[in-house]
PDB file of C-alpha atoms in Angstrom:
ATOM      1  CA  UNK A   1     -43.892 150.887  35.281  1.00 88.00           C
ATOM      2  CA  UNK A   2     -43.851 147.125  35.697  1.00 95.00           C
ATOM      3  CA  UNK A   3     -46.994 145.209  34.775  1.00 97.00           C
ATOM      4  CA  UNK A   4     -47.443 142.029  36.779  1.00 98.00           C
ATOM      5  CA  UNK A   5     -49.760 139.477  35.156  1.00 98.00           C
ATOM      6  CA  UNK A   6     -50.809 136.202  36.748  1.00 98.00           C
ATOM      7  CA  UNK A   7     -52.022 133.467  34.396  1.00 98.00           C
ATOM      8  CA  UNK A   8     -54.508 131.357  36.316  1.00 96.00           C
ATOM      9  CA  UNK A   9     -57.134 128.666  35.930  1.00 94.00           C
ATOM     10  CA  UNK A  10     -57.806 125.895  38.432  1.00 90.00           C
ATOM     11  CA  UNK A  11     -58.351 123.436  35.575  1.00 89.00           C
ATOM     12  CA  UNK A  12     -55.255 121.707  34.276  1.00 88.00           C
ATOM     13  CA  UNK A  13     -54.375 121.360  30.620  1.00 88.00           C
ATOM     14  CA  UNK A  14     -55.851 124.648  29.441  1.00 92.00           C
ATOM     15  CA  UNK A  15     -52.615 126.224  28.239  1.00 93.00           C
ATOM     16  CA  UNK A  16     -51.420 128.272  31.232  1.00 96.00           C
ATOM     17  CA  UNK A  17     -47.743 127.425  30.895  1.00 96.00           C
ATOM     18  CA  UNK A  18     -47.868 127.593  27.102  1.00 96.00           C
ATOM     19  CA  UNK A  19     -49.409 131.052  27.369  1.00 98.00           C
ATOM     20  CA  UNK A  20     -46.871 132.325  29.914  1.00 98.00           C
ATOM     21  CA  UNK A  21     -43.914 131.065  27.892  1.00 97.00           C
ATOM     22  CA  UNK A  22     -45.029 132.193  24.438  1.00 97.00           C
ATOM     23  CA  UNK A  23     -46.477 135.507  25.575  1.00 98.00           C
ATOM     24  CA  UNK A  24     -43.269 136.279  27.441  1.00 98.00           C
ATOM     25  CA  UNK A  25     -41.056 135.554  24.450  1.00 97.00           C
ATOM     26  CA  UNK A  26     -43.385 137.602  22.223  1.00 98.00           C
ATOM     27  CA  UNK A  27     -43.115 140.535  24.634  1.00 98.00           C
ATOM     28  CA  UNK A  28     -39.323 140.202  24.711  1.00 97.00           C
ATOM     29  CA  UNK A  29     -39.281 140.252  20.901  1.00 96.00           C
ATOM     30  CA  UNK A  30     -41.036 143.629  21.205  1.00 97.00           C
ATOM     31  CA  UNK A  31     -38.113 144.917  23.305  1.00 96.00           C
ATOM     32  CA  UNK A  32     -39.771 144.360  26.685  1.00 97.00           C
ATOM     33  CA  UNK A  33     -37.847 143.068  29.691  1.00 98.00           C
ATOM     34  CA  UNK A  34     -39.673 139.995  30.990  1.00 98.00           C
ATOM     35  CA  UNK A  35     -39.470 138.072  34.252  1.00 98.00           C
ATOM     36  CA  UNK A  36     -41.126 134.654  34.430  1.00 98.00           C
ATOM     37  CA  UNK A  37     -42.197 133.413  37.870  1.00 98.00           C
ATOM     38  CA  UNK A  38     -42.969 129.690  38.097  1.00 98.00           C
ATOM     39  CA  UNK A  39     -45.318 128.898  41.011  1.00 97.00           C
ATOM     40  CA  UNK A  40     -46.370 125.479  39.711  1.00 97.00           C
ATOM     41  CA  UNK A  41     -44.797 122.495  41.570  1.00 95.00           C
ATOM     42  CA  UNK A  42     -44.929 120.574  38.286  1.00 95.00           C
ATOM     43  CA  UNK A  43     -42.310 123.097  37.088  1.00 96.00           C
ATOM     44  CA  UNK A  44     -43.269 122.743  33.419  1.00 95.00           C
ATOM     45  CA  UNK A  45     -42.301 126.347  32.679  1.00 96.00           C
ATOM     46  CA  UNK A  46     -38.940 125.866  34.362  1.00 97.00           C
ATOM     47  CA  UNK A  47     -38.260 122.652  32.452  1.00 94.00           C
ATOM     48  CA  UNK A  48     -39.387 124.157  29.137  1.00 93.00           C
ATOM     49  CA  UNK A  49     -36.588 126.693  29.469  1.00 94.00           C
ATOM     50  CA  UNK A  50     -34.018 123.932  29.944  1.00 92.00           C
ATOM     51  CA  UNK A  51     -33.669 124.000  33.741  1.00 94.00           C
ATOM     52  CA  UNK A  52     -33.832 120.832  35.836  1.00 94.00           C
ATOM     53  CA  UNK A  53     -36.312 121.372  38.712  1.00 94.00           C
ATOM     54  CA  UNK A  54     -34.595 118.535  40.611  1.00 93.00           C
ATOM     55  CA  UNK A  55     -31.185 120.250  40.609  1.00 92.00           C
ATOM     56  CA  UNK A  56     -31.857 123.852  41.585  1.00 94.00           C
ATOM     57  CA  UNK A  57     -30.017 125.107  44.673  1.00 92.00           C
ATOM     58  CA  UNK A  58     -32.573 127.909  45.096  1.00 94.00           C
ATOM     59  CA  UNK A  59     -36.022 128.408  43.616  1.00 96.00           C
ATOM     60  CA  UNK A  60     -39.406 130.015  44.294  1.00 97.00           C
ATOM     61  CA  UNK A  61     -39.686 127.571  47.179  1.00 96.00           C
ATOM     62  CA  UNK A  62     -36.764 129.394  48.801  1.00 96.00           C
ATOM     63  CA  UNK A  63     -38.380 132.791  48.202  1.00 96.00           C
ATOM     64  CA  UNK A  64     -41.804 131.817  49.571  1.00 96.00           C
ATOM     65  CA  UNK A  65     -40.553 129.946  52.630  1.00 95.00           C
ATOM     66  CA  UNK A  66     -37.708 132.266  53.594  1.00 92.00           C
ATOM     67  CA  UNK A  67     -38.350 135.971  53.179  1.00 88.00           C
ATOM     68  CA  UNK A  68     -34.622 136.635  53.550  1.00 91.00           C
ATOM     69  CA  UNK A  69     -34.121 135.051  50.110  1.00 94.00           C
ATOM     70  CA  UNK A  70     -34.698 137.679  47.434  1.00 94.00           C
ATOM     71  CA  UNK A  71     -35.980 137.122  43.911  1.00 95.00           C
ATOM     72  CA  UNK A  72     -32.623 138.334  42.615  1.00 94.00           C
ATOM     73  CA  UNK A  73     -30.888 135.383  44.293  1.00 95.00           C
ATOM     74  CA  UNK A  74     -32.953 132.783  42.435  1.00 97.00           C
ATOM     75  CA  UNK A  75     -33.158 134.360  38.981  1.00 97.00           C
ATOM     76  CA  UNK A  76     -31.756 132.425  36.048  1.00 96.00           C
ATOM     77  CA  UNK A  77     -31.328 133.723  32.487  1.00 95.00           C
ATOM     78  CA  UNK A  78     -33.642 132.340  29.810  1.00 94.00           C
ATOM     79  CA  UNK A  79     -31.340 130.917  27.168  1.00 84.00           C
ATOM     80  CA  UNK A  80     -28.964 133.549  25.841  1.00 85.00           C
ATOM     81  CA  UNK A  81     -31.453 136.367  26.243  1.00 86.00           C
ATOM     82  CA  UNK A  82     -30.468 139.536  28.062  1.00 90.00           C
ATOM     83  CA  UNK A  83     -34.100 140.647  28.357  1.00 94.00           C
ATOM     84  CA  UNK A  84     -35.645 137.516  29.909  1.00 97.00           C
ATOM     85  CA  UNK A  85     -35.103 135.806  33.261  1.00 97.00           C
ATOM     86  CA  UNK A  86     -36.979 133.182  35.255  1.00 98.00           C
ATOM     87  CA  UNK A  87     -37.549 132.644  38.960  1.00 98.00           C
ATOM     88  CA  UNK A  88     -37.813 128.856  38.617  1.00 98.00           C
ATOM     89  CA  UNK A  89     -39.860 126.251  40.452  1.00 97.00           C
ATOM     90  CA  UNK A  90     -38.314 123.205  42.070  1.00 94.00           C
ATOM     91  CA  UNK A  91     -40.010 119.979  43.086  1.00 90.00           C
ATOM     92  CA  UNK A  92     -39.831 121.190  46.721  1.00 91.00           C
ATOM     93  CA  UNK A  93     -42.569 123.682  45.880  1.00 93.00           C
ATOM     94  CA  UNK A  94     -45.113 120.873  46.274  1.00 90.00           C
ATOM     95  CA  UNK A  95     -44.548 121.072  50.047  1.00 92.00           C
ATOM     96  CA  UNK A  96     -45.137 124.817  50.190  1.00 91.00           C
ATOM     97  CA  UNK A  97     -48.938 124.496  50.362  1.00 87.00           C
ATOM     98  CA  UNK A  98     -48.649 122.618  53.664  1.00 90.00           C
ATOM     99  CA  UNK A  99     -45.689 124.568  55.083  1.00 94.00           C
ATOM    100  CA  UNK A 100     -47.322 127.943  54.448  1.00 91.00           C
ATOM    101  CA  UNK A 101     -50.721 126.894  55.822  1.00 85.00           C
ATOM    102  CA  UNK A 102     -50.203 128.570  59.217  1.00 85.00           C
ATOM    103  CA  UNK A 103     -47.479 131.046  58.238  1.00 87.00           C
ATOM    104  CA  UNK A 104     -47.980 134.723  58.928  1.00 87.00           C
ATOM    105  CA  UNK A 105     -48.743 136.729  55.780  1.00 91.00           C
ATOM    106  CA  UNK A 106     -48.765 133.522  53.752  1.00 93.00           C
ATOM    107  CA  UNK A 107     -50.779 135.049  50.873  1.00 95.00           C
ATOM    108  CA  UNK A 108     -48.429 138.029  50.544  1.00 96.00           C
ATOM    109  CA  UNK A 109     -45.071 136.244  50.263  1.00 96.00           C
ATOM    110  CA  UNK A 110     -44.753 136.718  46.504  1.00 97.00           C
ATOM    111  CA  UNK A 111     -46.033 140.290  46.588  1.00 97.00           C
ATOM    112  CA  UNK A 112     -43.433 141.315  49.157  1.00 96.00           C
ATOM    113  CA  UNK A 113     -40.681 139.584  47.180  1.00 96.00           C
ATOM    114  CA  UNK A 114     -41.682 141.490  44.031  1.00 97.00           C
ATOM    115  CA  UNK A 115     -41.827 144.775  45.914  1.00 95.00           C
ATOM    116  CA  UNK A 116     -38.305 144.212  47.283  1.00 94.00           C
ATOM    117  CA  UNK A 117     -36.881 143.280  43.886  1.00 93.00           C
ATOM    118  CA  UNK A 118     -34.635 146.001  42.436  1.00 90.00           C
ATOM    119  CA  UNK A 119     -33.976 144.399  39.040  1.00 91.00           C
ATOM    120  CA  UNK A 120     -36.082 146.298  36.461  1.00 93.00           C
ATOM    121  CA  UNK A 121     -38.604 144.468  34.300  1.00 97.00           C
ATOM    122  CA  UNK A 122     -41.405 145.720  32.061  1.00 97.00           C
ATOM    123  CA  UNK A 123     -43.507 142.599  32.581  1.00 98.00           C
ATOM    124  CA  UNK A 124     -43.657 139.931  35.265  1.00 98.00           C
ATOM    125  CA  UNK A 125     -45.592 136.837  34.140  1.00 98.00           C
ATOM    126  CA  UNK A 126     -46.642 134.383  36.844  1.00 98.00           C
ATOM    127  CA  UNK A 127     -47.471 130.755  36.063  1.00 98.00           C
ATOM    128  CA  UNK A 128     -49.727 129.008  38.610  1.00 97.00           C
ATOM    129  CA  UNK A 129     -50.725 125.436  39.408  1.00 95.00           C
ATOM    130  CA  UNK A 130     -54.095 123.891  38.469  1.00 93.00           C
ATOM    131  CA  UNK A 131     -55.680 124.646  41.847  1.00 90.00           C
ATOM    132  CA  UNK A 132     -57.012 127.522  43.923  1.00 89.00           C
ATOM    133  CA  UNK A 133     -54.592 126.878  46.799  1.00 92.00           C
ATOM    134  CA  UNK A 134     -52.013 129.054  48.515  1.00 95.00           C
ATOM    135  CA  UNK A 135     -49.649 129.167  45.513  1.00 96.00           C
ATOM    136  CA  UNK A 136     -52.318 130.475  43.153  1.00 96.00           C
ATOM    137  CA  UNK A 137     -53.442 132.844  45.916  1.00 96.00           C
ATOM    138  CA  UNK A 138     -49.902 134.235  46.111  1.00 97.00           C
ATOM    139  CA  UNK A 139     -50.026 134.793  42.369  1.00 98.00           C
ATOM    140  CA  UNK A 140     -53.326 136.663  42.578  1.00 98.00           C
ATOM    141  CA  UNK A 141     -52.172 138.804  45.494  1.00 98.00           C
ATOM    142  CA  UNK A 142     -48.799 139.480  43.889  1.00 97.00           C
ATOM    143  CA  UNK A 143     -50.197 140.568  40.519  1.00 98.00           C
ATOM    144  CA  UNK A 144     -52.125 143.584  39.305  1.00 97.00           C
ATOM    145  CA  UNK A 145     -53.722 141.790  36.342  1.00 98.00           C
ATOM    146  CA  UNK A 146     -55.097 138.300  35.790  1.00 98.00           C
ATOM    147  CA  UNK A 147     -55.218 136.539  32.436  1.00 98.00           C
ATOM    148  CA  UNK A 148     -57.410 133.440  32.239  1.00 97.00           C
ATOM    149  CA  UNK A 149     -56.815 130.840  29.506  1.00 96.00           C
ATOM    150  CA  UNK A 150     -60.079 129.027  28.792  1.00 95.00           C
ATOM    151  CA  UNK A 151     -60.136 125.764  26.876  1.00 93.00           C
ATOM    152  CA  UNK A 152     -62.870 125.875  24.235  1.00 90.00           C
ATOM    153  CA  UNK A 153     -64.910 123.085  25.826  1.00 86.00           C
ATOM    154  CA  UNK A 154     -68.205 123.529  27.657  1.00 81.00           C
ATOM    155  CA  UNK A 155     -67.093 121.984  30.955  1.00 77.00           C
ATOM    156  CA  UNK A 156     -63.882 124.007  30.967  1.00 76.00           C
ATOM    157  CA  UNK A 157     -65.913 127.167  30.452  1.00 76.00           C
ATOM    158  CA  UNK A 158     -68.112 126.348  33.449  1.00 76.00           C
ATOM    159  CA  UNK A 159     -65.044 126.245  35.702  1.00 79.00           C
ATOM    160  CA  UNK A 160     -64.355 129.895  34.985  1.00 88.00           C
ATOM    161  CA  UNK A 161     -67.128 130.904  37.374  1.00 85.00           C
ATOM    162  CA  UNK A 162     -65.332 129.448  40.422  1.00 86.00           C
ATOM    163  CA  UNK A 163     -62.109 131.182  39.437  1.00 90.00           C
ATOM    164  CA  UNK A 164     -63.852 134.519  38.913  1.00 92.00           C
ATOM    165  CA  UNK A 165     -65.413 134.263  42.361  1.00 92.00           C
ATOM    166  CA  UNK A 166     -61.940 133.721  43.809  1.00 93.00           C
ATOM    167  CA  UNK A 167     -60.567 136.674  41.838  1.00 95.00           C
ATOM    168  CA  UNK A 168     -63.275 139.034  43.137  1.00 94.00           C
ATOM    169  CA  UNK A 169     -62.800 137.735  46.679  1.00 95.00           C
ATOM    170  CA  UNK A 170     -59.056 138.408  46.478  1.00 96.00           C
ATOM    171  CA  UNK A 171     -59.738 141.868  45.055  1.00 97.00           C
ATOM    172  CA  UNK A 172     -62.120 142.746  47.898  1.00 96.00           C
ATOM    173  CA  UNK A 173     -60.040 141.377  50.753  1.00 96.00           C
ATOM    174  CA  UNK A 174     -56.378 141.181  49.787  1.00 96.00           C
ATOM    175  CA  UNK A 175     -55.502 143.015  46.576  1.00 97.00           C
ATOM    176  CA  UNK A 176     -57.734 145.929  45.521  1.00 97.00           C
ATOM    177  CA  UNK A 177     -55.376 146.644  42.601  1.00 96.00           C
ATOM    178  CA  UNK A 178     -56.192 143.341  40.885  1.00 97.00           C
ATOM    179  CA  UNK A 179     -58.123 143.584  37.630  1.00 96.00           C
ATOM    180  CA  UNK A 180     -59.213 141.159  34.941  1.00 96.00           C
ATOM    181  CA  UNK A 181     -56.949 141.621  31.942  1.00 97.00           C
ATOM    182  CA  UNK A 182     -58.920 139.173  29.848  1.00 96.00           C
ATOM    183  CA  UNK A 183     -59.986 135.643  28.981  1.00 97.00           C
ATOM    184  CA  UNK A 184     -57.997 133.863  26.281  1.00 97.00           C
ATOM    185  CA  UNK A 185     -59.759 131.081  24.314  1.00 96.00           C
ATOM    186  CA  UNK A 186     -57.296 128.201  23.929  1.00 95.00           C
ATOM    187  CA  UNK A 187     -57.257 124.824  22.168  1.00 92.00           C
ATOM    188  CA  UNK A 188     -59.699 126.224  19.655  1.00 90.00           C
ATOM    189  CA  UNK A 189     -60.743 123.931  16.794  1.00 86.00           C
ATOM    190  CA  UNK A 190     -61.898 126.111  13.876  1.00 85.00           C
ATOM    191  CA  UNK A 191     -63.820 123.186  12.392  1.00 87.00           C
ATOM    192  CA  UNK A 192     -65.789 122.592  15.587  1.00 90.00           C
ATOM    193  CA  UNK A 193     -69.221 124.133  16.008  1.00 91.00           C
ATOM    194  CA  UNK A 194     -68.989 123.409  19.729  1.00 92.00           C
ATOM    195  CA  UNK A 195     -65.782 125.453  20.071  1.00 90.00           C
ATOM    196  CA  UNK A 196     -67.384 128.379  18.242  1.00 91.00           C
ATOM    197  CA  UNK A 197     -70.405 128.182  20.568  1.00 92.00           C
ATOM    198  CA  UNK A 198     -68.147 128.238  23.645  1.00 88.00           C
ATOM    199  CA  UNK A 199     -66.350 131.360  22.411  1.00 92.00           C
ATOM    200  CA  UNK A 200     -69.690 132.976  21.602  1.00 92.00           C
ATOM    201  CA  UNK A 201     -70.992 132.212  25.098  1.00 91.00           C
ATOM    202  CA  UNK A 202     -67.829 133.616  26.698  1.00 92.00           C
ATOM    203  CA  UNK A 203     -68.245 136.839  24.741  1.00 93.00           C
ATOM    204  CA  UNK A 204     -71.906 137.066  25.704  1.00 90.00           C
ATOM    205  CA  UNK A 205     -70.942 136.933  29.384  1.00 89.00           C
ATOM    206  CA  UNK A 206     -67.611 138.789  29.464  1.00 91.00           C
ATOM    207  CA  UNK A 207     -67.970 141.060  26.429  1.00 92.00           C
ATOM    208  CA  UNK A 208     -64.734 142.869  25.543  1.00 92.00           C
ATOM    209  CA  UNK A 209     -62.826 141.036  28.281  1.00 95.00           C
ATOM    210  CA  UNK A 210     -62.538 138.075  25.900  1.00 96.00           C
ATOM    211  CA  UNK A 211     -59.519 138.522  23.655  1.00 96.00           C
ATOM    212  CA  UNK A 212     -60.173 138.485  19.919  1.00 94.00           C
ATOM    213  CA  UNK A 213     -57.062 136.294  19.642  1.00 96.00           C
ATOM    214  CA  UNK A 214     -57.884 132.563  19.437  1.00 96.00           C
ATOM    215  CA  UNK A 215     -55.198 130.005  20.248  1.00 96.00           C
ATOM    216  CA  UNK A 216     -55.873 127.014  18.000  1.00 92.00           C
ATOM    217  CA  UNK A 217     -55.193 123.445  19.064  1.00 89.00           C
ATOM    218  CA  UNK A 218     -51.953 122.138  17.541  1.00 90.00           C
ATOM    219  CA  UNK A 219     -49.477 119.314  18.153  1.00 91.00           C
ATOM    220  CA  UNK A 220     -46.586 121.767  17.690  1.00 91.00           C
ATOM    221  CA  UNK A 221     -47.382 123.268  21.105  1.00 91.00           C
ATOM    222  CA  UNK A 222     -46.429 119.904  22.643  1.00 89.00           C
ATOM    223  CA  UNK A 223     -43.388 119.414  20.412  1.00 91.00           C
ATOM    224  CA  UNK A 224     -41.704 122.755  21.126  1.00 91.00           C
ATOM    225  CA  UNK A 225     -40.909 122.165  24.853  1.00 87.00           C
ATOM    226  CA  UNK A 226     -39.158 118.909  23.960  1.00 86.00           C
ATOM    227  CA  UNK A 227     -36.608 121.099  22.188  1.00 86.00           C
ATOM    228  CA  UNK A 228     -36.545 123.483  25.197  1.00 86.00           C
ATOM    229  CA  UNK A 229     -38.176 126.129  23.050  1.00 90.00           C
ATOM    230  CA  UNK A 230     -41.394 128.060  22.872  1.00 92.00           C
ATOM    231  CA  UNK A 231     -43.515 127.698  19.758  1.00 94.00           C
ATOM    232  CA  UNK A 232     -42.414 131.192  18.727  1.00 94.00           C
ATOM    233  CA  UNK A 233     -38.804 129.967  18.606  1.00 92.00           C
ATOM    234  CA  UNK A 234     -39.602 126.476  17.333  1.00 93.00           C
ATOM    235  CA  UNK A 235     -41.932 127.451  14.488  1.00 93.00           C
ATOM    236  CA  UNK A 236     -41.996 131.243  14.124  1.00 92.00           C
ATOM    237  CA  UNK A 237     -44.521 131.230  11.264  1.00 93.00           C
ATOM    238  CA  UNK A 238     -46.913 128.786  12.881  1.00 95.00           C
ATOM    239  CA  UNK A 239     -50.435 130.237  13.377  1.00 94.00           C
ATOM    240  CA  UNK A 240     -50.102 129.680  17.127  1.00 94.00           C
ATOM    241  CA  UNK A 241     -46.871 131.661  17.260  1.00 95.00           C
ATOM    242  CA  UNK A 242     -48.460 134.460  15.273  1.00 97.00           C
ATOM    243  CA  UNK A 243     -51.458 134.439  17.634  1.00 97.00           C
ATOM    244  CA  UNK A 244     -49.251 134.935  20.682  1.00 98.00           C
ATOM    245  CA  UNK A 245     -47.461 137.775  18.922  1.00 97.00           C
ATOM    246  CA  UNK A 246     -50.826 139.441  18.338  1.00 97.00           C
ATOM    247  CA  UNK A 247     -51.742 138.859  21.962  1.00 98.00           C
ATOM    248  CA  UNK A 248     -48.519 140.556  23.081  1.00 98.00           C
ATOM    249  CA  UNK A 249     -49.310 143.589  20.940  1.00 97.00           C
ATOM    250  CA  UNK A 250     -52.854 143.768  22.309  1.00 97.00           C
ATOM    251  CA  UNK A 251     -51.595 143.598  25.888  1.00 97.00           C
ATOM    252  CA  UNK A 252     -48.930 146.241  25.341  1.00 96.00           C
ATOM    253  CA  UNK A 253     -51.530 148.570  23.873  1.00 92.00           C
ATOM    254  CA  UNK A 254     -54.224 147.280  26.266  1.00 80.00           C
ATOM    255  CA  UNK A 255     -56.887 147.922  23.655  1.00 50.00           C
ATOM    256  CA  UNK A 256     -59.696 145.511  22.713  1.00 46.00           C
TER     257      UNK A 256
END
């Protein structure tokens, strides 16, 4: 059975794309078939896998705006992998928010595309933009699980409340199957008392829904995409790469 996980947070720069990319590669290394779906008009996930978002004949824009375009028609392989594919984003996706504003079933476009897809995957990982607009809404309606990266800063933690309210609203009105997979502390500085206090506060509020895995802040996370690689490929023994491998194992076993 396919597990569809949306990675969401309306705050930018918290590690959404990094999490989608590295978690996906870690899952593939554990013999899982992984589909990446890029719903972010910035197309960072698409570019990190070596695709030019300015030169794509078809993309998630095509799928969302024209329901006759299937996911299968836009899929591109990730590198030389036979277990990973991406439904990429193009720069046109920036116009989708406006063009879908009055469209019928606008929040269910991705969900219907996934349901019609006949290519088997074990995991579908959805990257979303830093907003709570129609693209993120499509991700939340199209998924069954939501993973929230939370930067280990006080103000970033406060923004989680608005996202959680949106998640529960979507669950009540549009997608009763949606559940919180967990909150992932990112950009953690082990020498910072403030970062430790943020993680402690998250655990006090969300209990076991906060992953024990901590993603530490590191320049290598920024360097890897320059080489069109994830950190797991770029520096396999790096603590960040090892953390995402542990996260993949936790998610497969779904035990915390």
